[in-house]
Short mmCIF file of C-alpha atoms and ligand atoms in Angstrom, two decimals:
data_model
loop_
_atom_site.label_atom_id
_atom_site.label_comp_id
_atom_site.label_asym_id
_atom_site.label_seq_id
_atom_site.Cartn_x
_atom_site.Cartn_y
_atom_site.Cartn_z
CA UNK A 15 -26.28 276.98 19.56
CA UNK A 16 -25.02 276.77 23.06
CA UNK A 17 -24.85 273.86 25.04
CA UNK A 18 -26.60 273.58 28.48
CA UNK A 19 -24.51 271.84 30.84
CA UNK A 20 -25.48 270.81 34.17
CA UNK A 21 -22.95 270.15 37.12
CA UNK A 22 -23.12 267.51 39.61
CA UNK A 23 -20.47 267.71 42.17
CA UNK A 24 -19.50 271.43 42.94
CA UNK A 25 -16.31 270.68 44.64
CA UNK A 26 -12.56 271.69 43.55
CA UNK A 27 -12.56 270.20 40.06
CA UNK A 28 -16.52 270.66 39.34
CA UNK A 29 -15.69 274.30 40.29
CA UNK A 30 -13.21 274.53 38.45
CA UNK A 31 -14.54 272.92 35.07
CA UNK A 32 -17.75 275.51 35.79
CA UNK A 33 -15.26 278.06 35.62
CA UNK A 34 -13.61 277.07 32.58
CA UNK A 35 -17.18 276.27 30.41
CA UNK A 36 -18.31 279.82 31.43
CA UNK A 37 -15.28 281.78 31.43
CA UNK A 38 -12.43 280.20 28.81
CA UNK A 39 -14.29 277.58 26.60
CA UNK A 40 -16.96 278.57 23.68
CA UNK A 41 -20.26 277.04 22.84
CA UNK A 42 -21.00 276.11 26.45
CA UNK A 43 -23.10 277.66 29.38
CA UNK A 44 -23.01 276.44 32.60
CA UNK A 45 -26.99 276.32 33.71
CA UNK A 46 -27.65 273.87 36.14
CA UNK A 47 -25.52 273.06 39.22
CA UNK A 48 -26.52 270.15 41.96
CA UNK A 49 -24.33 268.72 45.02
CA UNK A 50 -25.33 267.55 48.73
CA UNK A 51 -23.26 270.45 49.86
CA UNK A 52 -26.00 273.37 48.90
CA UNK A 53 -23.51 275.72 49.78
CA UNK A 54 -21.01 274.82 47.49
CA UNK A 55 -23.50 275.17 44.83
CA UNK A 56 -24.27 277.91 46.18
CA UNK A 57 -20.53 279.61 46.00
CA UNK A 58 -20.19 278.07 42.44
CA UNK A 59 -23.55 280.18 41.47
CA UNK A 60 -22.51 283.75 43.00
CA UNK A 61 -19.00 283.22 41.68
CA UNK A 62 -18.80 281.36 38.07
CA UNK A 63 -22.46 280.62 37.01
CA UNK A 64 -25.36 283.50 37.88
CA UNK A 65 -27.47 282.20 36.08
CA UNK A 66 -27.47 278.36 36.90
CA UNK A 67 -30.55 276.78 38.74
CA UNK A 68 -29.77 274.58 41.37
CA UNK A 69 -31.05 271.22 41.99
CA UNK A 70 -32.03 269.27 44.77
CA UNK A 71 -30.64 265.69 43.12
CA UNK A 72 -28.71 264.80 40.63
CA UNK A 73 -31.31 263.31 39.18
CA UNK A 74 -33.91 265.87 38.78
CA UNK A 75 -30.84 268.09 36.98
CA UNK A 76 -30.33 265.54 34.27
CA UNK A 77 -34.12 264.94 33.59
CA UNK A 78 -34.54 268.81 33.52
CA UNK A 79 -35.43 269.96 29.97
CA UNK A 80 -33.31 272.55 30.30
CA UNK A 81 -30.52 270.86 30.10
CA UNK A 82 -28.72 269.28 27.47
CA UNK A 83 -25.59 268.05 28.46
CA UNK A 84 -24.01 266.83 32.29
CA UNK A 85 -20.85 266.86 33.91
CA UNK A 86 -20.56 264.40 36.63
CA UNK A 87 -17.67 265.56 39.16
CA UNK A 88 -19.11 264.10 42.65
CA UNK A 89 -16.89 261.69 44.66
CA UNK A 90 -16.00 258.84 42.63
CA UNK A 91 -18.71 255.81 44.70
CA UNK A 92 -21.45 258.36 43.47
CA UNK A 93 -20.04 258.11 39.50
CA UNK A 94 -21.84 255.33 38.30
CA UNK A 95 -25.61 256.52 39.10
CA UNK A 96 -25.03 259.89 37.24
CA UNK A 97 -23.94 258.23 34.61
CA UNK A 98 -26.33 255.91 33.78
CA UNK A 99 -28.87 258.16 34.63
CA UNK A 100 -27.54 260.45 31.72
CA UNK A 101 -27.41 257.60 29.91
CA UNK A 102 -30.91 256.40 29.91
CA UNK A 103 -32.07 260.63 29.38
CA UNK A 104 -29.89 259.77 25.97
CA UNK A 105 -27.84 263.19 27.34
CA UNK A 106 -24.25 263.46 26.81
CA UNK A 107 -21.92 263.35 29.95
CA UNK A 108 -18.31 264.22 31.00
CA UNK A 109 -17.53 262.05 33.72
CA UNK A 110 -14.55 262.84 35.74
CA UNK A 111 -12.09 259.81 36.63
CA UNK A 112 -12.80 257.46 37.93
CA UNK A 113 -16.16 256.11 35.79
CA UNK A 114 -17.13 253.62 38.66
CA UNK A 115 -15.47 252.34 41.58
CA UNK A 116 -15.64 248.81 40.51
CA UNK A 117 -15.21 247.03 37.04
CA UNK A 118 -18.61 245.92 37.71
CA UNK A 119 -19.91 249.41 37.96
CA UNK A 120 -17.87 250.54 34.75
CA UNK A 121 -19.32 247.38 32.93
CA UNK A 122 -23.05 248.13 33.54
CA UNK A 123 -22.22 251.84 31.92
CA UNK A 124 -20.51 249.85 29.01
CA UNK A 125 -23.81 247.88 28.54
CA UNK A 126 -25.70 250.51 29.11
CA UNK A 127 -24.29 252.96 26.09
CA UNK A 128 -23.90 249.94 23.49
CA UNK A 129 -27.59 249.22 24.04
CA UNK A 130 -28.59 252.76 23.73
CA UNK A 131 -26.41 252.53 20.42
CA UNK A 132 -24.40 255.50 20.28
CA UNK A 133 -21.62 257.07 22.54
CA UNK A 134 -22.80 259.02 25.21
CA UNK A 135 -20.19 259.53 27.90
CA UNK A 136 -16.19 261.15 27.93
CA UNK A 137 -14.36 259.78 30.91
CA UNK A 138 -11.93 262.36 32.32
CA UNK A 139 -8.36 261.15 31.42
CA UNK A 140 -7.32 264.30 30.76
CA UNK A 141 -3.61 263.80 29.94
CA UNK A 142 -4.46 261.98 26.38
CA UNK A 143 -5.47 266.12 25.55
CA UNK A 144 -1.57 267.16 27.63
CA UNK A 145 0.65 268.56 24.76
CA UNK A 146 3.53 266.87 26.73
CA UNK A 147 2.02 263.67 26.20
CA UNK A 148 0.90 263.82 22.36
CA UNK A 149 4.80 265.18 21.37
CA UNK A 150 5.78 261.80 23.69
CA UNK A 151 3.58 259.60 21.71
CA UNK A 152 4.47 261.17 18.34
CA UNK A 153 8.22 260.07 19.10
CA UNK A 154 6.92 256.91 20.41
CA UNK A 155 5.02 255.83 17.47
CA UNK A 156 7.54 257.26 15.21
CA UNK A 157 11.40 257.40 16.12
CA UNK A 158 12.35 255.10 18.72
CA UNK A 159 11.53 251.76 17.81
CA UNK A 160 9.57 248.88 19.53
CA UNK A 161 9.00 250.44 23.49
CA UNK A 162 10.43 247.90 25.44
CA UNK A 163 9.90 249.66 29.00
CA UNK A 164 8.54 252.17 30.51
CA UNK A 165 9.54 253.88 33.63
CA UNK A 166 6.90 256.56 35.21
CA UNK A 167 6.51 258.53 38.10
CA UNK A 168 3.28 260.05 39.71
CA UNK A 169 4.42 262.99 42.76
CA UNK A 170 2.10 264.52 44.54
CA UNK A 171 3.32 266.64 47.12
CA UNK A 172 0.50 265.53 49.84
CA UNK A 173 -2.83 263.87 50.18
CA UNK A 174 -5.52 264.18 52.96
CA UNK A 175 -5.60 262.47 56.06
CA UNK A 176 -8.63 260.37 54.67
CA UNK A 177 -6.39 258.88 51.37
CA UNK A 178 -5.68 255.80 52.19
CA UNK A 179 -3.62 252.53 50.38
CA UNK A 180 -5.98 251.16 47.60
CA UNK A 181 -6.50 254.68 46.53
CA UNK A 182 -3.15 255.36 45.50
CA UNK A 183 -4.36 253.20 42.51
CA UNK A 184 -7.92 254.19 41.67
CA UNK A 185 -7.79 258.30 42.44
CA UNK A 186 -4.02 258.26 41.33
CA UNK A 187 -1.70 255.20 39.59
CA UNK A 188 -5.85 255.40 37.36
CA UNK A 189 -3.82 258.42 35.00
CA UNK A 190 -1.00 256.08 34.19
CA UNK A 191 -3.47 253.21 33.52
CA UNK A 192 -5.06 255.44 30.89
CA UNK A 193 -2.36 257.40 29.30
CA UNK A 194 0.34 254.60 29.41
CA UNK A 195 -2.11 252.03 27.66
CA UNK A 196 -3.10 254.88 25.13
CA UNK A 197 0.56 256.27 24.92
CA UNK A 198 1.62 252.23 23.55
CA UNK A 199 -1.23 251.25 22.40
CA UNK A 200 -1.58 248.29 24.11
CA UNK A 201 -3.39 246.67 27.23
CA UNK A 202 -1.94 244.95 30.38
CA UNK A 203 -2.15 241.47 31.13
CA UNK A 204 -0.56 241.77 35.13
CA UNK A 205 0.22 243.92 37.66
CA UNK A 206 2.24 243.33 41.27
CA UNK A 207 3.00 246.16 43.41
CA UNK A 208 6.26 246.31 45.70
CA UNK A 209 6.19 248.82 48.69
CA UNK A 210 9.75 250.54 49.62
CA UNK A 211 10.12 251.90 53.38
CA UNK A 212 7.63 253.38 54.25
CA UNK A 213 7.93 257.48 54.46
CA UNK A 214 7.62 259.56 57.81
CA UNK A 215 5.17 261.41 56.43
CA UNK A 216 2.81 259.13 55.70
CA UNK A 217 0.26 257.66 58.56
CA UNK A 218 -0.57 254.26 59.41
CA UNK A 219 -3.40 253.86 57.12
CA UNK A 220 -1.09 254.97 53.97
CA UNK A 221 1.95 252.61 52.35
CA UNK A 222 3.32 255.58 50.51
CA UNK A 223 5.57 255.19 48.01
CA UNK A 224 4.57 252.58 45.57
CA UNK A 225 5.97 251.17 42.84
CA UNK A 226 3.60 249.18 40.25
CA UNK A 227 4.91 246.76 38.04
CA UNK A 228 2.40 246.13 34.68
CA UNK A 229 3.03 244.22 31.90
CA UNK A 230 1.57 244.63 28.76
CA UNK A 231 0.49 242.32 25.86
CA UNK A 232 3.00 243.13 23.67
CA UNK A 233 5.31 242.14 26.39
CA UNK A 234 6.27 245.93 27.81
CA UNK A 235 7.13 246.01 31.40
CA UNK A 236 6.20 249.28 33.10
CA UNK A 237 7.12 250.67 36.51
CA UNK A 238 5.10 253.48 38.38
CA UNK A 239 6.64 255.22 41.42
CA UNK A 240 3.54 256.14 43.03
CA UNK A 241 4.33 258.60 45.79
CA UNK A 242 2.26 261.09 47.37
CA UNK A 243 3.45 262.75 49.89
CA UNK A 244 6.89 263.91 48.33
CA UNK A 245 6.84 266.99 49.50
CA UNK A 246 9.23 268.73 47.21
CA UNK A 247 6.37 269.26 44.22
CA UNK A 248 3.71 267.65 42.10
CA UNK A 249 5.87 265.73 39.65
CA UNK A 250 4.70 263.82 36.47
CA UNK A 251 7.16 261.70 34.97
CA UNK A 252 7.19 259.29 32.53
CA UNK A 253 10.40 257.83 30.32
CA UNK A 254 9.85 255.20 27.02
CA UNK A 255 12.89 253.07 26.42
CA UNK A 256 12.44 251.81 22.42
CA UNK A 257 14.90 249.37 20.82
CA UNK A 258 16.13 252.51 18.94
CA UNK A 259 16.25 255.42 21.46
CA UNK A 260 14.13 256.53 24.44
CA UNK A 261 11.69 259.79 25.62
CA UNK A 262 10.98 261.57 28.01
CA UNK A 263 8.22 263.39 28.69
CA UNK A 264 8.56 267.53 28.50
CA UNK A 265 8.72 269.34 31.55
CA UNK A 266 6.18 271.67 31.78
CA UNK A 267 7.76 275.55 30.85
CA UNK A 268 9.57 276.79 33.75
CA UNK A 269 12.29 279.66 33.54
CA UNK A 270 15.50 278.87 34.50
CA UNK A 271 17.65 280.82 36.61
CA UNK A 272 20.54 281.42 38.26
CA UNK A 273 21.19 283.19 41.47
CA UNK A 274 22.95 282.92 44.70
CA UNK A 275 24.90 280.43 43.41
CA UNK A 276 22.56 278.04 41.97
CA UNK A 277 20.60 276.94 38.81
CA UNK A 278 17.27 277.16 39.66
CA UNK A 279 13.82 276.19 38.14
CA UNK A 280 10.22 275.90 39.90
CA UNK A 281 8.21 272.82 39.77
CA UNK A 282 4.90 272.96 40.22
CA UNK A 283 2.43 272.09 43.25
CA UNK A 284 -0.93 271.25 42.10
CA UNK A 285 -2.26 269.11 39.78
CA UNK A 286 -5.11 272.23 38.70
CA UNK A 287 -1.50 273.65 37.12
CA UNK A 288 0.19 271.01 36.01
CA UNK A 289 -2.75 270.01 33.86
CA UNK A 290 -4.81 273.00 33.42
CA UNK A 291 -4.36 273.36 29.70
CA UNK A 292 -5.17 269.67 29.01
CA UNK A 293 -8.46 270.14 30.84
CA UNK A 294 -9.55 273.24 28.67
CA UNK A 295 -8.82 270.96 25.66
CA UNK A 296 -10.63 268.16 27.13
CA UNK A 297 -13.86 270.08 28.12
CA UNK A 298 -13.88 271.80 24.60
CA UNK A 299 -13.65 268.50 23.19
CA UNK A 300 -16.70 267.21 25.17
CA UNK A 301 -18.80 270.79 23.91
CA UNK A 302 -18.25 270.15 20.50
CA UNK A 303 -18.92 266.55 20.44
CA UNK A 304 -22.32 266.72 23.00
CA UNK A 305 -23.76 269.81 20.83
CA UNK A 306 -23.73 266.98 18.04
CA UNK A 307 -25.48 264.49 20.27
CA UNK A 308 -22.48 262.43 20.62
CA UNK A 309 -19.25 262.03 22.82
CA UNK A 310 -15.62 261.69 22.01
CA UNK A 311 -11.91 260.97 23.87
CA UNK A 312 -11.59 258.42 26.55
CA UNK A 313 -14.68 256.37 26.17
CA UNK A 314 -16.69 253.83 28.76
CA UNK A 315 -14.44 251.12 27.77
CA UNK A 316 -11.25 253.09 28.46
CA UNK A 317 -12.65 253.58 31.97
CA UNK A 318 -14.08 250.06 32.05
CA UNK A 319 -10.42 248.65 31.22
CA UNK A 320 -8.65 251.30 33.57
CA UNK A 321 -11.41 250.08 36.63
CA UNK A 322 -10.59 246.36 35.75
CA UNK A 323 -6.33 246.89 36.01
CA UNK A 324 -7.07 248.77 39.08
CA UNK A 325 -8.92 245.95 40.43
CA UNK A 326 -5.95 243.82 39.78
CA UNK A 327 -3.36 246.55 40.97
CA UNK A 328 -5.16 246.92 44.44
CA UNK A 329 -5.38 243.08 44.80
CA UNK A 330 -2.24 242.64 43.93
CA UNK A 331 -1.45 245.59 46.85
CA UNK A 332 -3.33 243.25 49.17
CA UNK A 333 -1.60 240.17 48.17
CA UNK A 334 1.66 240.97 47.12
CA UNK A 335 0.95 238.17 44.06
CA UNK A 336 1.64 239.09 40.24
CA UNK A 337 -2.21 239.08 39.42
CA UNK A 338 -3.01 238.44 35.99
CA UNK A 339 -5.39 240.93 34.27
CA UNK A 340 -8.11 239.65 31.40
CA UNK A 341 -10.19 241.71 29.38
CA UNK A 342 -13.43 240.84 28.12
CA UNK A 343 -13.86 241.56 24.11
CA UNK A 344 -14.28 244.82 23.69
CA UNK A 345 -17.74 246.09 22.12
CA UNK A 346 -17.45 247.56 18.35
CA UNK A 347 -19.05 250.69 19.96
CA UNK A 348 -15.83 251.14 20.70
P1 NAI B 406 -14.23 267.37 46.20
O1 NAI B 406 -14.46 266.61 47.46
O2 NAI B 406 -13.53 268.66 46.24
O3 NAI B 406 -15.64 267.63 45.48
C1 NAI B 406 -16.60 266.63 45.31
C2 NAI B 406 -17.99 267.25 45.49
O4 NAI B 406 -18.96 266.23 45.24
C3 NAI B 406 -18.22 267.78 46.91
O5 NAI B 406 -18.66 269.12 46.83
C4 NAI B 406 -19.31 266.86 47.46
O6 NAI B 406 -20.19 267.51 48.36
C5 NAI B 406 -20.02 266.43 46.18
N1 NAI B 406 -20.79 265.21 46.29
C6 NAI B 406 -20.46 264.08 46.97
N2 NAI B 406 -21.43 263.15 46.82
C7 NAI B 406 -22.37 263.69 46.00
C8 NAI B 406 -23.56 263.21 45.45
N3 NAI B 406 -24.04 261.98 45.72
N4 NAI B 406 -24.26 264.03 44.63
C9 NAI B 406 -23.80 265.26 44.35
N5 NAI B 406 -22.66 265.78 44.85
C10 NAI B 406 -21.96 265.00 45.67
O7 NAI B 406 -13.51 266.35 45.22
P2 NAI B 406 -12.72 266.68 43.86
O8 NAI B 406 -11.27 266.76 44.13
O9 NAI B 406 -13.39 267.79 43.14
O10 NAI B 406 -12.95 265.29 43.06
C11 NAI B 406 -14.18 265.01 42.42
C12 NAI B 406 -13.94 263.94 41.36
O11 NAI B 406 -13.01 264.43 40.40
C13 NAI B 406 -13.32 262.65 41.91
O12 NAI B 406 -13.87 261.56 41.23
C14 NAI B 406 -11.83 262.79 41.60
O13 NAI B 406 -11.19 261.55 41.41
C15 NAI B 406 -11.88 263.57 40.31
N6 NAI B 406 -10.68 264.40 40.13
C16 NAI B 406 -10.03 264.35 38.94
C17 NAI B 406 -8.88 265.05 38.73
C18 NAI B 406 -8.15 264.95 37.45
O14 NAI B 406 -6.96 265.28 37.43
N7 NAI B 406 -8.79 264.55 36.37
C19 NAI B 406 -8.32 265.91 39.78
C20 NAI B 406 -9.10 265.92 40.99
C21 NAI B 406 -10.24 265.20 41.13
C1 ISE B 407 -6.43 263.53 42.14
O1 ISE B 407 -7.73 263.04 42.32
C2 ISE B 407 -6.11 263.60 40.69
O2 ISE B 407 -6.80 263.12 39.83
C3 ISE B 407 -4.77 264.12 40.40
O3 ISE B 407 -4.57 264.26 39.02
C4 ISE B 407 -3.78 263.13 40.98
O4 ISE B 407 -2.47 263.58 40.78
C5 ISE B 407 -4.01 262.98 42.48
O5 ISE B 407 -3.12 262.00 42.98
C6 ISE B 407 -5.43 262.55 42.75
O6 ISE B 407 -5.64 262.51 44.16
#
């Protein structure tokens, strides 16, 4: 059987996942396509999916019977209504990071899926699928004792004029909420966040870098250089000290060579790169799982948890106070 998937949100990553269901996946068909932007439906249609119908709404895609399945990859404030619309059509849905905007949002998805009884939606935290990152927590649970600290970078060479402060944490520092919690297995109880000089590059609306400061429950303290507009590359980094050794995340593959006099490698630029394997892995994942009815990976909870620490990391932006970060108990959907 193949699955019928819907996309709402035909914009760089929705394109991109279209492409990757119709052209490098199995079991999937890309058949229904929806965004304000016609046109960019429109392109996605004549280049990746022929045969998709497009729809006016969101809405009217997931009620269509024609489709079985829905990936949500709009602007993040428009998450939460896809969602729970999937939700209450009982229709599995791949919802790109982040689920909702606010832990409130996040929570009435949460309630939503536990009293519809069964799991329903895959949030997009792609790097728990990144090869790099399962060989890191392999070593992590295995070789190097107790993690005591963790020190992480997130690089992207530059943002938009429109990216402003707070959304260095929910559209960026949100990866290392997800992976870092899922790489120690563990959840944060605080969060502060210290701003360096500021960079020329940035503008007045932007503090770029960052560095967050979480700590977890088992008493890890993690820092994340959060700096996007670094110019040089789009850099992923992430180092576990343990009591016995520490790790470092692989590079991705990148030749090495020498000429004119120096050692050379190239590092990387966009994020569709850097990650583009994890994504295949992710999306197949979310195919197999929604042709049973079902969903799998990062759950509503996982983006619940990673809305509520970026709550905390953004007031904690705004305050410049160590903000303490409590999590309700957590469903046994889950
Ligand atoms: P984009 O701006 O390129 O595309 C978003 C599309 O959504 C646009 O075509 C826009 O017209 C459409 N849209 C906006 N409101 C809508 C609505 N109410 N209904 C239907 N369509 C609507 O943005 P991009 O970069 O594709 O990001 C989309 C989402 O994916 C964001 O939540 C972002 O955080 C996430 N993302 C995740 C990445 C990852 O590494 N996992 C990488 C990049 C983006
Ligand atoms: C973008 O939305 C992503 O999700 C990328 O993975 C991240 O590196 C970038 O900072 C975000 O803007």
């Amino acid at each position: 059987m193949t699955l019928r998937i819907g996309v709402i949100g035909t914009g760089a990553i929705g394109r991109d996942h279209a492409r990757r269901i119709n052209k490098v996946l199995q079991g999937g068909r890309i058949v229904a396509l929806s965004d304000v932007n016609i046109a960019s439906c429109e392109a996605v249609k004549n280049d990746i999916a022929p045969d998709a119908q497009i729809f006016t709404t969101g809405e009217e895609l997931i009620a269509s019977p024609d489709v079985d399945a829905v990936l949500v990859t709009s602007w993040g404030a428009t998450h939460e209504q896809y969602v729970l619309a999937a939700i209450a059509a009982g229709k599995p849905c791949f919802c790109e990071k982040p689920l909702a905007t606010t832990a409130e949002g996040a929570r009435r998805i949460v309630d939503a899926e536990v009293a519809f009884g069964r799991r329903l939606v895959q949030v997009g935290f792609m790097r728990r699928y990144d090869a790099g990152y399962l060989a890191l927590k392999k070593i992590v649970d295995s070789q190097i004792g107790a993690p005591l600290m963790v020190h992480a970078a997130h690089r992207n060479p530059a943002v938009p004029e429109q990216y402003v402060t707070p959304m260095a944490i929910h559209d960026t520092l949100i990866h290392e909420i997800d992976v870092l919690r899922w790489l120690l297995d563990d959840d944060y109880v605080s969060a502060q966040v210290v701003f360096p000089r500021v960079s020329s590059h940035s503008h007045a609306k932007l503090r770029d870098p960052q560095i967050v400061l979480l700590e977890t429950k088992k008493g890890v303290r993690i820092d994340v250089e959060v700096f996007v507009n670094c110019r040089y590359g789009y850099d992923i980094q992430c180092q576990v000290v343990g009591e016995e050794g520490l790790a470092n995340l692989p590079e991705p593959l990148s030749v090495v060579m020498r000429k004119d006099a120096s050692l050379q490698n190239a590092i990387l630029t966009d994020w569709k790169d850097r990650f583009i394997a994890s994504y295949d892995v992710e999306l197949q994942d979310f195919i197999l799982a929604a042709a049973k009815g079902t969903a799998s990976g990062p759950s509503s909870w996982d983006g619940y948890v990673a809305a509520i620490t970026s709550d905390a990391c953004v007031a904690a932006q705004e305050t410049g106070a160590i903000v303490p970060i409590a999590l309700p108990p957590r469903p046994i959907l889950y």
